[in-house]
GROMACS .gro file of C-alpha atoms in nm:
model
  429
    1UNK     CA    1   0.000   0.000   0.000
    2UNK     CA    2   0.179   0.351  -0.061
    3UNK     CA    3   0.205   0.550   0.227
    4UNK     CA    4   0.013   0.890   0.219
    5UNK     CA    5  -0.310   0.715   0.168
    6UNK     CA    6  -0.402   0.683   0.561
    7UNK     CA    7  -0.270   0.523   0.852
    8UNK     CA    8   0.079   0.544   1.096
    9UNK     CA    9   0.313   0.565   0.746
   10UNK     CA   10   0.091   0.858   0.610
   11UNK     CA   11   0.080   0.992   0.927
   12UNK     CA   12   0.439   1.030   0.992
   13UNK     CA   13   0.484   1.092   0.642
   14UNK     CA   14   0.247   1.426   0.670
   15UNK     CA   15   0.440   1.535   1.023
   16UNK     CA   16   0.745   1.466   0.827
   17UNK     CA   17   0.637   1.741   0.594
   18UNK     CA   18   0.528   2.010   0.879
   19UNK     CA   19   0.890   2.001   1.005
   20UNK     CA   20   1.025   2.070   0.689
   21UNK     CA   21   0.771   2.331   0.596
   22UNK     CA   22   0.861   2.446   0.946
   23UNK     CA   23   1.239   2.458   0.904
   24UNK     CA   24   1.203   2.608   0.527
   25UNK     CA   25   1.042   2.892   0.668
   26UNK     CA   26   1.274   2.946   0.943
   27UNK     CA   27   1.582   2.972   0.722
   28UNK     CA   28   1.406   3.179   0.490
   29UNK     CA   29   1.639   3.488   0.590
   30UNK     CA   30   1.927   3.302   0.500
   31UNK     CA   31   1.804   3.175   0.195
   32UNK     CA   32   1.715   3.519   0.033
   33UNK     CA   33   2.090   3.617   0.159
   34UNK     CA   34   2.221   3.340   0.029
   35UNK     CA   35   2.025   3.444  -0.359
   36UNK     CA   36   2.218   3.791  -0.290
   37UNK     CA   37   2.538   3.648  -0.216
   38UNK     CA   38   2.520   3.402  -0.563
   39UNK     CA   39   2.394   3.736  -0.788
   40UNK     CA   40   2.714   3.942  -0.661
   41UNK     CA   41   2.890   3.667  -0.797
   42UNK     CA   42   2.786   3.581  -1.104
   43UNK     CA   43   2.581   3.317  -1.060
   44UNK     CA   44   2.166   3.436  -1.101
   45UNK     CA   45   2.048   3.627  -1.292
   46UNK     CA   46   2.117   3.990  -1.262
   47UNK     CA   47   1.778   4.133  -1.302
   48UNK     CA   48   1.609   3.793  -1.308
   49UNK     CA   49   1.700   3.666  -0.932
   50UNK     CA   50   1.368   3.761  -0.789
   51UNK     CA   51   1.183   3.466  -0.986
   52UNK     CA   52   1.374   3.273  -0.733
   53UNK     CA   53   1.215   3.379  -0.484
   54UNK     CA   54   0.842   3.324  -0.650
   55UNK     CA   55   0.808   3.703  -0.831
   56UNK     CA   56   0.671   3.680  -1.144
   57UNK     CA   57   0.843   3.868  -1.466
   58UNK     CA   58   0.574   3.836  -1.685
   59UNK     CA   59   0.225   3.830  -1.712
   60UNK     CA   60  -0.012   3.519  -1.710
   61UNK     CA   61  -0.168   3.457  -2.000
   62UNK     CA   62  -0.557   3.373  -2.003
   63UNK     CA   63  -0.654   2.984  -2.025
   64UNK     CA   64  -0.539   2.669  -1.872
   65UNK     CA   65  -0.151   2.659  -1.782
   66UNK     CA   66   0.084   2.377  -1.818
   67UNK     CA   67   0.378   2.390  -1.588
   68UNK     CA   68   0.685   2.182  -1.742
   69UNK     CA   69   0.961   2.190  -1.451
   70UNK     CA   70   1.340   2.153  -1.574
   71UNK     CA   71   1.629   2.266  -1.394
   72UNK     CA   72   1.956   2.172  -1.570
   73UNK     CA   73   1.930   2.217  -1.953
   74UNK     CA   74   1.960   1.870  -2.045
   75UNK     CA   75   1.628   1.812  -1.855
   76UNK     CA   76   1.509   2.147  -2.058
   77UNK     CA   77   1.615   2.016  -2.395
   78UNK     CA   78   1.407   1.618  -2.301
   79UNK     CA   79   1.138   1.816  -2.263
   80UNK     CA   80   1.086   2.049  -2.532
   81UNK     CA   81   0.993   1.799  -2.828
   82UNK     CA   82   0.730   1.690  -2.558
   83UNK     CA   83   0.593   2.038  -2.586
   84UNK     CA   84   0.588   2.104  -2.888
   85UNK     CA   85   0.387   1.832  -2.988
   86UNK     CA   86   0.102   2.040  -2.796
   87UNK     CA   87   0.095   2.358  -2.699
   88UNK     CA   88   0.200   2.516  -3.002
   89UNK     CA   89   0.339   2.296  -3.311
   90UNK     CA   90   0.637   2.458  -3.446
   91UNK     CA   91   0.587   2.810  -3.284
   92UNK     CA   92   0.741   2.715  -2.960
   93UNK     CA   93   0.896   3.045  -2.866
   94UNK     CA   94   0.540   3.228  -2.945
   95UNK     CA   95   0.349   2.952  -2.742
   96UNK     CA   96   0.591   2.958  -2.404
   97UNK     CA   97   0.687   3.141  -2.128
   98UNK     CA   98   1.015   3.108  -1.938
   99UNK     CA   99   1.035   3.169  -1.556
  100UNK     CA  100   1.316   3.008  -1.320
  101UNK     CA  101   1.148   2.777  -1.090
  102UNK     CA  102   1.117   2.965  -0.704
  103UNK     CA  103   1.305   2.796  -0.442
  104UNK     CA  104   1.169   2.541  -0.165
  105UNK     CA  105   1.078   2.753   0.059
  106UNK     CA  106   0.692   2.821   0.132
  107UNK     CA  107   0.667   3.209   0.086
  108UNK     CA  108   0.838   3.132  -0.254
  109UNK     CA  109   0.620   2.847  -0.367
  110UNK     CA  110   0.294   2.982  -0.275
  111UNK     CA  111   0.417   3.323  -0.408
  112UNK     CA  112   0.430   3.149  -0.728
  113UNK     CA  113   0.159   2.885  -0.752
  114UNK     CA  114  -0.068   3.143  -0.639
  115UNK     CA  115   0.016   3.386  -0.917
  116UNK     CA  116   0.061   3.143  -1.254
  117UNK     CA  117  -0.204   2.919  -1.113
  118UNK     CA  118  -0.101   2.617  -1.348
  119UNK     CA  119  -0.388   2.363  -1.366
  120UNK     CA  120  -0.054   2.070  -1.381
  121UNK     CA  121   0.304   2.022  -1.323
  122UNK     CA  122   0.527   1.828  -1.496
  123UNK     CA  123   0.839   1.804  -1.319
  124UNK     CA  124   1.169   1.650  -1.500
  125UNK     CA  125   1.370   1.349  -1.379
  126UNK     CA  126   1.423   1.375  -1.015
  127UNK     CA  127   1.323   1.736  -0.871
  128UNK     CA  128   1.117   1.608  -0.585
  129UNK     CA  129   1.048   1.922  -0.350
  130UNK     CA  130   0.840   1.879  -0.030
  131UNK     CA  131   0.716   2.236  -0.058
  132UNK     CA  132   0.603   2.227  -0.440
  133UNK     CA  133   0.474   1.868  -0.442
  134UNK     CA  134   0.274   1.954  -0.118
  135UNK     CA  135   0.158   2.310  -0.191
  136UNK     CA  136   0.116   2.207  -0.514
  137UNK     CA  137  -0.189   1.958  -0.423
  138UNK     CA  138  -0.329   2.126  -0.166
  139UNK     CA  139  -0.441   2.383  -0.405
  140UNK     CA  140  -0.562   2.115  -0.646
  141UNK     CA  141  -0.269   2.159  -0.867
  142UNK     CA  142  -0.234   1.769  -1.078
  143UNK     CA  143   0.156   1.690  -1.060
  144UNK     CA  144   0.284   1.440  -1.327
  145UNK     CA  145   0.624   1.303  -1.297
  146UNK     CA  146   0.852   1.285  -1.635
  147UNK     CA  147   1.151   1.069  -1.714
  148UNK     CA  148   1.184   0.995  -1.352
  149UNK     CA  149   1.455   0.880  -1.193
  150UNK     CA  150   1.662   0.836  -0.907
  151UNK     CA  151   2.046   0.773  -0.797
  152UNK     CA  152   2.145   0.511  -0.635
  153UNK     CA  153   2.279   0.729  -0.360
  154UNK     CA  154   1.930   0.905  -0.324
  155UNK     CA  155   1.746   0.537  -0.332
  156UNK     CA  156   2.006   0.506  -0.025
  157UNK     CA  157   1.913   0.837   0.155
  158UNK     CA  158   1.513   0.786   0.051
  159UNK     CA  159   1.501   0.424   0.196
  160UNK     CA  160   1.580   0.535   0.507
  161UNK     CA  161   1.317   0.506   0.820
  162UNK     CA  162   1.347   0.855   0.852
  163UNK     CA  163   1.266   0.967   0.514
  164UNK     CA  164   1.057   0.690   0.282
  165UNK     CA  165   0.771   0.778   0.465
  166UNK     CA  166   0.801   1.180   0.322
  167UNK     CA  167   0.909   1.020  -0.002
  168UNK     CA  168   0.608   0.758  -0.016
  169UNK     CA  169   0.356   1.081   0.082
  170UNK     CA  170   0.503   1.286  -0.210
  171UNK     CA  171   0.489   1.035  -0.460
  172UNK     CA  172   0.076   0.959  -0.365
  173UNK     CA  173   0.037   1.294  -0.487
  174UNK     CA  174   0.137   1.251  -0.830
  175UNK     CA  175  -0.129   1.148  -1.106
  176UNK     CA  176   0.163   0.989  -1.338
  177UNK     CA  177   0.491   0.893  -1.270
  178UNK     CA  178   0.700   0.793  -1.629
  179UNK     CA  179   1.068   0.624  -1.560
  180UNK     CA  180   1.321   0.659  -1.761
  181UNK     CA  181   1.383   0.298  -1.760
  182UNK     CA  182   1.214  -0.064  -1.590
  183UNK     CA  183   1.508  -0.017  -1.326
  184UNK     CA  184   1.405   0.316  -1.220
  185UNK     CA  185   1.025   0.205  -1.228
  186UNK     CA  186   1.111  -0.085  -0.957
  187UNK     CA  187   1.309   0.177  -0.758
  188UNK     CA  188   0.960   0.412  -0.718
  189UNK     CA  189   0.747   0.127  -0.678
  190UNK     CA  190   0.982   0.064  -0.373
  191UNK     CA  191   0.952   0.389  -0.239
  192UNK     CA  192   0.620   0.336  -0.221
  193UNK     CA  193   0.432   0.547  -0.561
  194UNK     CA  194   0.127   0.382  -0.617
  195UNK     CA  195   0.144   0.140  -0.910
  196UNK     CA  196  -0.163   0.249  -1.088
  197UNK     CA  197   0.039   0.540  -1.168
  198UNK     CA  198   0.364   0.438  -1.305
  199UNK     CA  199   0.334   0.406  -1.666
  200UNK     CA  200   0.619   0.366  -1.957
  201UNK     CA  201   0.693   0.556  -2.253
  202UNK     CA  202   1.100   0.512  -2.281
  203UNK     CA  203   1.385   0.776  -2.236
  204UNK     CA  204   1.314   1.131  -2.344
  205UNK     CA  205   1.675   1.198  -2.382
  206UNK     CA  206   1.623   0.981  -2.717
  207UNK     CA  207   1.415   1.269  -2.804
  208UNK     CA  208   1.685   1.491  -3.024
  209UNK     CA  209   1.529   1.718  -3.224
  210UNK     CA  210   1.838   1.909  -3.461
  211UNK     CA  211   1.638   2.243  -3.509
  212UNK     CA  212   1.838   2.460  -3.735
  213UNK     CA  213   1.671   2.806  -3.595
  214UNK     CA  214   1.848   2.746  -3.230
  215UNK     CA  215   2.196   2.804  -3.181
  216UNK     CA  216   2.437   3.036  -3.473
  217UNK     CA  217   2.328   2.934  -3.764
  218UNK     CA  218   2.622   3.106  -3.938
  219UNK     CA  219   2.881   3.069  -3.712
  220UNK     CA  220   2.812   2.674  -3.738
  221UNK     CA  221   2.853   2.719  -4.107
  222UNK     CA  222   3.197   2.881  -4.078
  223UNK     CA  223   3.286   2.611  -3.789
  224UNK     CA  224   3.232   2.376  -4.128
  225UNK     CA  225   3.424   2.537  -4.374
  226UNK     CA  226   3.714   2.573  -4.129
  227UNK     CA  227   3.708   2.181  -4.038
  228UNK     CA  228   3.695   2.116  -4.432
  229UNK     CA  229   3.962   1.852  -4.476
  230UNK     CA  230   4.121   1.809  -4.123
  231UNK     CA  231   4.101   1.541  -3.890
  232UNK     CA  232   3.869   1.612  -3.610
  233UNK     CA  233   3.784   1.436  -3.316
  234UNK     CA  234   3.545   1.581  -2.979
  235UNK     CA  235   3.591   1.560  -2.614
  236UNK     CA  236   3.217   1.645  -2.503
  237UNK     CA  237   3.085   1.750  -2.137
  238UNK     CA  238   3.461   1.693  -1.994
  239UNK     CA  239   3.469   1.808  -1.622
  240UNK     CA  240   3.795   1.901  -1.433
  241UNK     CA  241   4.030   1.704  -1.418
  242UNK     CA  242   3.918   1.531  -1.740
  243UNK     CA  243   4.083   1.799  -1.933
  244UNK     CA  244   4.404   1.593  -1.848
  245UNK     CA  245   4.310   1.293  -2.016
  246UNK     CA  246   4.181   1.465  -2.324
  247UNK     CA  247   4.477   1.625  -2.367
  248UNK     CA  248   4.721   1.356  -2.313
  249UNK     CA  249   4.534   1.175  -2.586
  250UNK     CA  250   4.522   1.485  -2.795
  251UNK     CA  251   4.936   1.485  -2.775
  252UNK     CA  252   4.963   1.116  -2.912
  253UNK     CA  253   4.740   1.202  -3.209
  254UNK     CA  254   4.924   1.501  -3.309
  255UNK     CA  255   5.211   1.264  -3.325
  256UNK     CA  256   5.044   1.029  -3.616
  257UNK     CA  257   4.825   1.347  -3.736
  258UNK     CA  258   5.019   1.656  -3.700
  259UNK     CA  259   4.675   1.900  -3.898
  260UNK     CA  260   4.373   1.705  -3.677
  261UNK     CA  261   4.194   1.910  -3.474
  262UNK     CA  262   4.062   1.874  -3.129
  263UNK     CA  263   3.736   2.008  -3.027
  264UNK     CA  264   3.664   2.051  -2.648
  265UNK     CA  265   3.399   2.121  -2.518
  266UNK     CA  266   3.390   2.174  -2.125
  267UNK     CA  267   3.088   2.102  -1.890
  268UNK     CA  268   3.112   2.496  -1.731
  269UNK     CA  269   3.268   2.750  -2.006
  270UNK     CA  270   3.526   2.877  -1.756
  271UNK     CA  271   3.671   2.565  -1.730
  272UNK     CA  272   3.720   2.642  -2.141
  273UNK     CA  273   3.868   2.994  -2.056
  274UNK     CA  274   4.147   2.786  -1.771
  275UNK     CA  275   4.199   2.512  -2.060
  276UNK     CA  276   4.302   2.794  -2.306
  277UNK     CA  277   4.530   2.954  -2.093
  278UNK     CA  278   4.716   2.652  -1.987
  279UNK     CA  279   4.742   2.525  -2.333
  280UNK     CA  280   4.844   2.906  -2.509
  281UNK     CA  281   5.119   2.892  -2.208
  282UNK     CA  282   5.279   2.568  -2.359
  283UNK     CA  283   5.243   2.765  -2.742
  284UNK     CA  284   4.948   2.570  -2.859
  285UNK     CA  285   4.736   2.757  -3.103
  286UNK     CA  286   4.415   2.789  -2.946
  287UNK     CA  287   4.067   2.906  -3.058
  288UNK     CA  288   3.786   3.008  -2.816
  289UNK     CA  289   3.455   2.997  -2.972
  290UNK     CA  290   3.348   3.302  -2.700
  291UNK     CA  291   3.578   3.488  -2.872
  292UNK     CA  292   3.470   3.417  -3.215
  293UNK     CA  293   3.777   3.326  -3.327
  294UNK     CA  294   3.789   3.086  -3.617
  295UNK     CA  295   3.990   2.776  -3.699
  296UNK     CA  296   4.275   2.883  -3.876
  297UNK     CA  297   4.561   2.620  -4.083
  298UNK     CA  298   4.737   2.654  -3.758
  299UNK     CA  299   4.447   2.586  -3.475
  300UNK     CA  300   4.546   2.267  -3.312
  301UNK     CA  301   4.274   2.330  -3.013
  302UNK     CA  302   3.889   2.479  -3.047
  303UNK     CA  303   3.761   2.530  -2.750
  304UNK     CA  304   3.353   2.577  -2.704
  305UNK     CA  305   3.316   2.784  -2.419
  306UNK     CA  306   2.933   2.834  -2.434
  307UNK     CA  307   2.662   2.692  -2.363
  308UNK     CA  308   2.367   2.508  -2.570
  309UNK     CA  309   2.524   2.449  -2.872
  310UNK     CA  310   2.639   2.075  -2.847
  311UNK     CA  311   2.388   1.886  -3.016
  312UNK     CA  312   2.465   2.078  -3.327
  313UNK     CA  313   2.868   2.048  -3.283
  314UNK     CA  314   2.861   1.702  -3.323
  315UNK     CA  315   2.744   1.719  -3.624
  316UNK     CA  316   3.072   1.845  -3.713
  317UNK     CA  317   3.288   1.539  -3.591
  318UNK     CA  318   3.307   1.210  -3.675
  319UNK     CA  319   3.429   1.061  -3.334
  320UNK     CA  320   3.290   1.202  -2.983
  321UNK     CA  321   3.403   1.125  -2.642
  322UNK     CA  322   3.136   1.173  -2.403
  323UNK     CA  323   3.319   1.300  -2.089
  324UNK     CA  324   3.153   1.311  -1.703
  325UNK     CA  325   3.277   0.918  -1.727
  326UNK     CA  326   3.662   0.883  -1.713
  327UNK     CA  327   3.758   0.983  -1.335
  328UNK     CA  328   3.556   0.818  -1.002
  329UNK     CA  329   3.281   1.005  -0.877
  330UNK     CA  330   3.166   1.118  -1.198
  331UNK     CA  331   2.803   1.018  -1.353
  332UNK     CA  332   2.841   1.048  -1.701
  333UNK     CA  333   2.626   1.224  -2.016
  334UNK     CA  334   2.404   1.195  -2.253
  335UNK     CA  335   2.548   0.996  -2.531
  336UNK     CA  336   2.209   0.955  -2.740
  337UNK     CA  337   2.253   1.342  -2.915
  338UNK     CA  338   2.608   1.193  -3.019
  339UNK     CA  339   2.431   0.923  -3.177
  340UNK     CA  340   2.188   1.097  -3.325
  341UNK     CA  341   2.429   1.324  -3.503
  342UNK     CA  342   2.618   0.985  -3.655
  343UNK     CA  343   2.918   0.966  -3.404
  344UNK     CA  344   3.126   0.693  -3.378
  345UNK     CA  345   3.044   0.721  -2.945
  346UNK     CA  346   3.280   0.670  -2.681
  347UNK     CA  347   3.261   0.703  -2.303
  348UNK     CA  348   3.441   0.600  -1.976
  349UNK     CA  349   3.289   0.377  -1.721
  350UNK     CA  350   3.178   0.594  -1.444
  351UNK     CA  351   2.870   0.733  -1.614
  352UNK     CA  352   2.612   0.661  -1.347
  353UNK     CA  353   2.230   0.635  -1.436
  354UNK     CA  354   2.334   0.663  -1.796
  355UNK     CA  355   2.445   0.314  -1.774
  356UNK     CA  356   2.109   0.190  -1.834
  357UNK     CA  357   2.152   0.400  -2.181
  358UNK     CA  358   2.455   0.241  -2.277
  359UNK     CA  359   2.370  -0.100  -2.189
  360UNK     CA  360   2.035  -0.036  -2.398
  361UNK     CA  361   2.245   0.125  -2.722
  362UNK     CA  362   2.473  -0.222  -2.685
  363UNK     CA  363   2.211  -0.419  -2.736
  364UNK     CA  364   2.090  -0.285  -3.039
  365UNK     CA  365   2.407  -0.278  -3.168
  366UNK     CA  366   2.732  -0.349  -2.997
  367UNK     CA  367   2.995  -0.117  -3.199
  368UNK     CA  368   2.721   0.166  -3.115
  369UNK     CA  369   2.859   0.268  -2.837
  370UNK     CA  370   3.228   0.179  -2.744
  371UNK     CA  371   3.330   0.191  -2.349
  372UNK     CA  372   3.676   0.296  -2.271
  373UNK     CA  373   3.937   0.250  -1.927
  374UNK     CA  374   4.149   0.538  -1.997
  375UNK     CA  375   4.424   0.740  -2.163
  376UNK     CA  376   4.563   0.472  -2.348
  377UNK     CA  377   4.271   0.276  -2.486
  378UNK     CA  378   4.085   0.600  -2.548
  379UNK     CA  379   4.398   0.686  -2.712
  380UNK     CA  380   4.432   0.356  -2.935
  381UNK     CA  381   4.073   0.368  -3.007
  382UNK     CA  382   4.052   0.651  -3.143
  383UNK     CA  383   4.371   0.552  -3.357
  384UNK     CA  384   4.217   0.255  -3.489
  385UNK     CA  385   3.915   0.455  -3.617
  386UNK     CA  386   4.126   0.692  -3.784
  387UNK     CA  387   4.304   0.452  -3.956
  388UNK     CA  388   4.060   0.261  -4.037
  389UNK     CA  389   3.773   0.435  -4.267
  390UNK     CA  390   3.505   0.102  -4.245
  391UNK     CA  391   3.565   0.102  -3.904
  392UNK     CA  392   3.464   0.410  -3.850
  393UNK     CA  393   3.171   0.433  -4.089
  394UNK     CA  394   3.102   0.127  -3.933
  395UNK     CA  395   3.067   0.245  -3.612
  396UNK     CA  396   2.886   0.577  -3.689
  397UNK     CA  397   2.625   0.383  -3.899
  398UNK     CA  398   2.590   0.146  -3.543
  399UNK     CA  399   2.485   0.450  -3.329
  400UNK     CA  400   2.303   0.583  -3.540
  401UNK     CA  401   2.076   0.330  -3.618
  402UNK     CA  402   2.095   0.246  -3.245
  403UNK     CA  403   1.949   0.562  -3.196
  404UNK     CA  404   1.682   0.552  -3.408
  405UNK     CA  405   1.563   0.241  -3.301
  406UNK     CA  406   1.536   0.361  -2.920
  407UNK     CA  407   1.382   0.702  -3.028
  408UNK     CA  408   1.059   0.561  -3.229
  409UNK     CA  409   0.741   0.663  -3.065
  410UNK     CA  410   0.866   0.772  -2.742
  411UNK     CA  411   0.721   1.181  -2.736
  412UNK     CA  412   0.379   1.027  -2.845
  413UNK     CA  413   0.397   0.751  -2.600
  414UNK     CA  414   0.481   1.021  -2.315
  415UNK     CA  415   0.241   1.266  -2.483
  416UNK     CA  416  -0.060   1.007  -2.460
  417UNK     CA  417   0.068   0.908  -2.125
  418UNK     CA  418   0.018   1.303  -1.972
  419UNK     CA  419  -0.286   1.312  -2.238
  420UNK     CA  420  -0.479   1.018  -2.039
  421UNK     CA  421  -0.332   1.103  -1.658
  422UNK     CA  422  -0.353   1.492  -1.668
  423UNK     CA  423  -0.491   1.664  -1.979
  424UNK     CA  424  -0.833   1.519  -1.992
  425UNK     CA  425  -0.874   1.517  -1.643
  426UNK     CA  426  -0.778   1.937  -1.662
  427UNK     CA  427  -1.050   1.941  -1.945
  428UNK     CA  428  -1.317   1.751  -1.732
  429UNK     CA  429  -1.262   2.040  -1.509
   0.00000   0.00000   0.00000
């Protein structure tokens, strides 16, 4: 039985909640410090902050609302073909509005539920908040529950006496819950969600949509030319201390292929701006896409030090090395955009809840993805498929397809999904 439908579990669960909601408002102070503290530094929004705190921007529109609720921009990006398929076919930027989500603290929750009054949330992955799951359905609000997942370190922390019973209460107030995968499914029906409400529709991160209005168009085009005819290889999403890897391996090439060209392309763009800088103090010639600076004969190094543009850079190489996977403690990327784009796809090991993704690509195809220990088989791989044209081909044709296979039906699947669970229940209304 899931907890949060009556009895000692739901009880404890609900006085569970009134301690947090207690303790959230306490600290409240603190937190709006805290919001100050992060804009003098850089890192909100210097004239957006206040949406953090619930204060609307812009005005609500008239009708029914639909909140979808992604934090990092991967979630964003899984979620966008999802809503374009309704709210406003191929006029997304006409048909949405973008607020950052207010922080868990009641005065900021209620601040904004009470002003965009959304008739449903979908939240992304894993962002379960006591206030907004709570607050949410107490004001009738339907909550629906997309990709879902959870770490194996939060299964650990959720599990506990202390906590499932929160968790379990939470989770009884959602109308759908969608996992990313069976594994995650089991993991929510053992934290108590009621099954009725766990449905499957496959991994939205197979959802890549290549849509040549976002991003530079133009500056993508000169990217092209300037690649025309050199060896090129990526290192994707690489985190620090990664950078070390990538270019030890980037050394060795230049060895066999003194005019390829390596594109990084760090998780956090100042990690770019340190990578430049140690690499222009050894005399490397180094190009910083922030800077606009183009790949000349010379460039040895491009260096992507923005943000949102991936997807359409690997277009642009033939081999991609998904980083987030080559040191301990790491969790790994998205690999399916890689595919998409025709990569020949390589990762390290530690790539956490994406392992399910890999494992699944394998199956369809076993060159689609290739798994790699460290500096010197990423190094020899990547030798082998430039020296080897099939091989390559080869292996770009295997993701690829492996891709395409995993990505059939999955927005309309989720779509009918939220369509049966939330929409028509909003219309009955």
């Amino acid at each position: 039985m899931a907890a949060g439908g009556g009895g000692g579990t739901g009880n404890t669960g609900m006085l569970l909640y009134k301690l947090y909601r207690a303790i959230s408002y306490g600290i409240t102070p603190l937190v709006h410090l805290h919001i100050q503290w992060r804009r003098l530094r850089g890192l909100e929004h210097p004239n957006r902050w206040p949406e953090r705190l619930g204060r609307s921007s812009l005005p609500r529109p008239a009708g029914d609302l639909l909140w979808f609720h992604a934090v990092s921009l991967g979630e964003g990006m899984a979620a966008i073909p999802v809503i374009k398929r309704e709210v406003i076919k191929n006029q997304l930027p006409n048909g949405v509005l973008y607020q950052f989500s207010p922080l868990d603290t009641p005065v900021a929750v209620d601040t904004f539920l009470d002003y965009w009054k959304p008739n449903a949330i979908v939240i992304l992955e894993s962002e379960l908040w006591p206030n907004l799951v709570m607050g949410s359905s107490r004001k009738g609000i339907l909550l629906a529950l997309l990709n879902a997942r959870v770490s194996k370190k939060s299964f650990r922390l959720w599990s506990q006496p202390m906590l499932l019973p929160l968790v379990s209460l939470m989770l009884s107030k959602f109308s759908l819950i969608i996992p990313l995968s069976n594994f995650q499914g089991i993991h929510f029906q053992l934290l108590h969600a009621p099954p009725a409400i766990i449905n499957f529709a496959g991994d939205l991160k197979y959802a890549v949509e290549y849509d040549t209005s976002m991003g530079d168009k133009g500056r993508m085009e000169d990217l092209k030319e300037d690649l025309n005819r050199r060896q090129v290889w990526m290192a994707a999403s690489i985190h620090r201390g990664e950078e070390k890897v990538m270019l030890d391996v980037r050394k060795a090439l230049v060895q066999a292929y003194p005019d390829i060209v390596t594109i990084i392309v760090p998780r956090y763009p100042q990690h770019g701006k340190e990578i430049a800088q140690q690499l222009q103090s050894e005399r490397k010639i180094v190009a910083l896409r922030s800077q606009q600076e183009r790949i000349t004969a010379g460039t040895q190094v491009y260096i992507v030090d923005s943000i949102g543009e991936l997807r359409h850079l690997y277009v642009l190489s033939p081999i991609a090395v998904i980083g987030g996977s080559f040191l301990p403690g790491l969790a790994g990327h998205n690999i399916s955009e890689a595919a998409a784009a025709g990569c020949a796809v390589l990762t390290g090991h530690h790539i956490g809840h994406f392992s399910h993704m890999v494992k699944e690509m394998q199956r369809k195809n076993p060159l689609s993805v290739m798994q790699v220990s460290g500096t010197l088989e990423l190094q020899q791989t990547i030798m082998k498929l430039l020296n080897d044209a099939e091989a390559l081909k080869a292996q770009r044709m295997a993701a690829k397809q492996a891709f395409r296979a995993l990505s059939s039906g999955i927005v309309a699947n989720a779509w009918n999904l939220l369509n049966v669970h939330v929409i028509e229940t909003i219309v009955r209304k």
